[in-house]
Amino acid sequence: PTIGISIDTRYTEELANQNNLPMGLYVRDVMPLSGALKAGIKAGDIITKFNGIKINKFEELEAEKNEY
């Protein structure tokens, strides 16, 4: 399964701290007709949790997603 997002890998903990933003995954783009779009995720959002689990790395998001 896919979520339908692309992540900006340049978003780091240092950048988050400098801009007073939460650490997580910065959504660069949301694919048309995707589950992410239907869930209301938008470009510029920061994913900090998935299904109640804290997410800081793309691999963590993938692992949680693959549980479904």
XYZ file of N, CA and C in Angstrom:
204
model
N 0.827 -1.212 0.000
C 0.000 0.000 0.000
C 0.859 1.259 0.000
N 0.322 2.300 -0.577
C 1.026 3.584 -0.563
C 0.172 4.617 0.152
N 0.831 5.615 0.699
C 0.124 6.705 1.372
C -0.193 7.812 0.381
N 0.754 8.039 -0.546
C 0.532 9.054 -1.556
C 1.165 10.395 -1.250
N 2.335 10.353 -0.603
C 3.043 11.598 -0.299
C 4.494 11.462 -0.716
N 5.135 12.610 -0.943
C 6.588 12.631 -1.061
C 7.101 13.507 0.070
N 8.244 13.121 0.594
C 8.823 13.752 1.787
C 10.041 14.569 1.380
N 10.194 15.748 1.965
C 11.379 16.574 1.748
C 12.443 16.137 2.748
N 13.474 15.476 2.257
C 14.511 14.924 3.131
C 15.457 15.993 3.659
N 15.325 17.234 3.190
C 16.175 18.315 3.692
C 15.675 18.844 5.029
N 14.493 18.423 5.450
C 13.931 18.854 6.736
C 14.600 18.053 7.844
N 15.393 18.730 8.643
C 16.165 18.078 9.697
C 15.751 18.609 11.064
N 16.251 17.967 12.094
C 15.969 18.424 13.454
C 16.511 19.832 13.672
N 17.671 20.114 13.098
C 18.252 21.454 13.217
C 17.335 22.503 12.575
N 16.833 22.226 11.393
C 15.926 23.148 10.709
C 14.629 23.321 11.494
N 14.115 22.226 12.029
C 12.893 22.301 12.840
C 13.109 23.197 14.050
N 14.226 23.020 14.741
C 14.520 23.827 15.921
C 14.693 25.302 15.580
N 15.379 25.590 14.479
C 15.603 26.975 14.057
C 14.295 27.697 13.763
N 13.306 26.950 13.278
C 12.029 27.546 12.888
C 10.911 27.289 13.892
N 11.279 26.744 15.061
C 10.307 26.451 16.112
C 9.154 25.577 15.602
N 9.525 24.520 14.872
C 8.557 23.577 14.309
C 8.796 22.201 14.915
N 7.779 21.339 14.882
C 7.977 19.992 15.417
C 8.853 19.151 14.500
N 9.525 18.196 15.080
C 10.306 17.252 14.287
C 9.364 16.192 13.754
N 9.578 15.810 12.531
C 8.764 14.799 11.879
C 9.130 14.736 10.419
N 8.173 14.357 9.592
C 8.386 14.259 8.151
C 7.677 15.413 7.460
N 8.423 16.209 6.701
C 7.876 17.366 6.000
C 7.305 16.894 4.667
N 6.010 17.101 4.467
C 5.340 16.662 3.245
C 5.626 17.655 2.127
N 6.322 17.190 1.105
C 6.651 18.031 -0.045
C 5.499 18.055 -1.038
N 4.859 16.910 -1.251
C 3.800 16.819 -2.251
C 2.824 15.715 -1.863
N 1.573 15.902 -2.268
C 0.531 14.896 -2.050
C 0.009 14.480 -3.417
N -0.052 13.189 -3.660
C -0.478 12.672 -4.954
C -2.002 12.777 -5.117
N -2.441 13.114 -6.344
C -3.883 13.179 -6.607
C -4.557 11.834 -6.326
N -5.751 11.885 -5.808
C -6.593 10.713 -5.531
C -5.982 9.733 -4.533
N -5.009 10.169 -3.754
C -4.352 9.280 -2.799
C -5.090 9.243 -1.464
N -4.742 8.271 -0.658
C -5.284 8.192 0.692
C -4.903 9.411 1.515
N -3.701 9.918 1.293
C -3.246 11.113 2.015
C -4.120 12.316 1.675
N -4.425 12.495 0.405
C -5.277 13.609 -0.014
C -6.668 13.473 0.600
N -7.207 12.267 0.568
C -8.532 12.021 1.150
C -8.538 12.254 2.657
N -7.385 12.051 3.297
C -7.271 12.259 4.748
C -7.022 13.719 5.106
N -6.837 14.574 4.087
C -6.651 15.992 4.346
C -5.209 16.437 4.511
N -4.259 15.553 4.199
C -2.851 15.934 4.279
C -2.532 16.854 3.111
N -1.750 17.915 3.409
C -1.403 18.900 2.392
C 0.107 19.087 2.346
N 0.596 19.567 1.207
C 2.010 19.928 1.097
C 2.310 20.966 2.169
N 3.431 20.807 2.843
C 3.814 21.709 3.922
C 3.456 21.188 5.305
N 2.625 20.154 5.368
C 2.315 19.539 6.660
C 3.539 18.808 7.188
N 3.589 18.618 8.480
C 4.658 17.854 9.119
C 4.005 16.686 9.840
N 4.340 15.483 9.416
C 3.784 14.279 10.033
C 4.634 13.941 11.249
N 4.021 13.961 12.407
C 4.743 13.652 13.647
C 4.312 12.315 14.240
N 3.120 11.846 13.849
C 2.605 10.562 14.334
C 1.838 9.869 13.227
N 1.835 8.553 13.284
C 1.048 7.731 12.380
C 0.393 6.648 13.218
N -0.917 6.639 13.243
C -1.656 5.667 14.037
C -1.240 5.716 15.511
N -0.955 6.939 15.998
C -0.594 7.120 17.394
C 0.861 6.858 17.724
N 1.667 6.482 16.723
C 3.083 6.174 16.922
C 3.912 7.367 16.459
N 4.861 7.820 17.290
C 5.725 8.942 16.942
C 6.595 8.573 15.738
N 6.665 9.491 14.768
C 7.410 9.262 13.529
C 8.440 10.372 13.354
N 9.702 9.994 13.148
C 10.762 10.955 12.853
C 11.498 10.631 11.559
N 11.386 9.400 11.094
C 12.098 8.965 9.894
C 11.120 8.303 8.932
N 11.432 8.417 7.643
C 10.577 7.818 6.631
C 10.458 6.307 6.834
N 11.532 5.682 7.253
C 11.515 4.234 7.473
C 10.516 3.852 8.560
N 10.373 4.709 9.573
C 9.394 4.456 10.639
C 7.970 4.539 10.086
N 7.731 5.532 9.228
C 6.415 5.664 8.601
C 6.114 4.445 7.736
N 7.081 4.025 6.943
C 6.896 2.862 6.073
C 6.599 1.603 6.885
N 7.323 1.403 7.977
C 7.116 0.223 8.809
C 5.707 0.205 9.396
N 5.252 1.341 9.886
C 3.896 1.414 10.448
C 2.835 1.217 9.365
N 3.044 1.847 8.223
C 2.100 1.715 7.107
C 1.991 0.259 6.669
N 3.111 -0.414 6.605
C 3.121 -1.799 6.134
C 2.428 -2.767 7.076
N 2.119 -2.321 8.295
C 1.348 -3.146 9.211
C -0.089 -3.313 8.721
N -0.508 -2.442 7.800
C -1.867 -2.482 7.281
C -1.874 -2.976 5.872
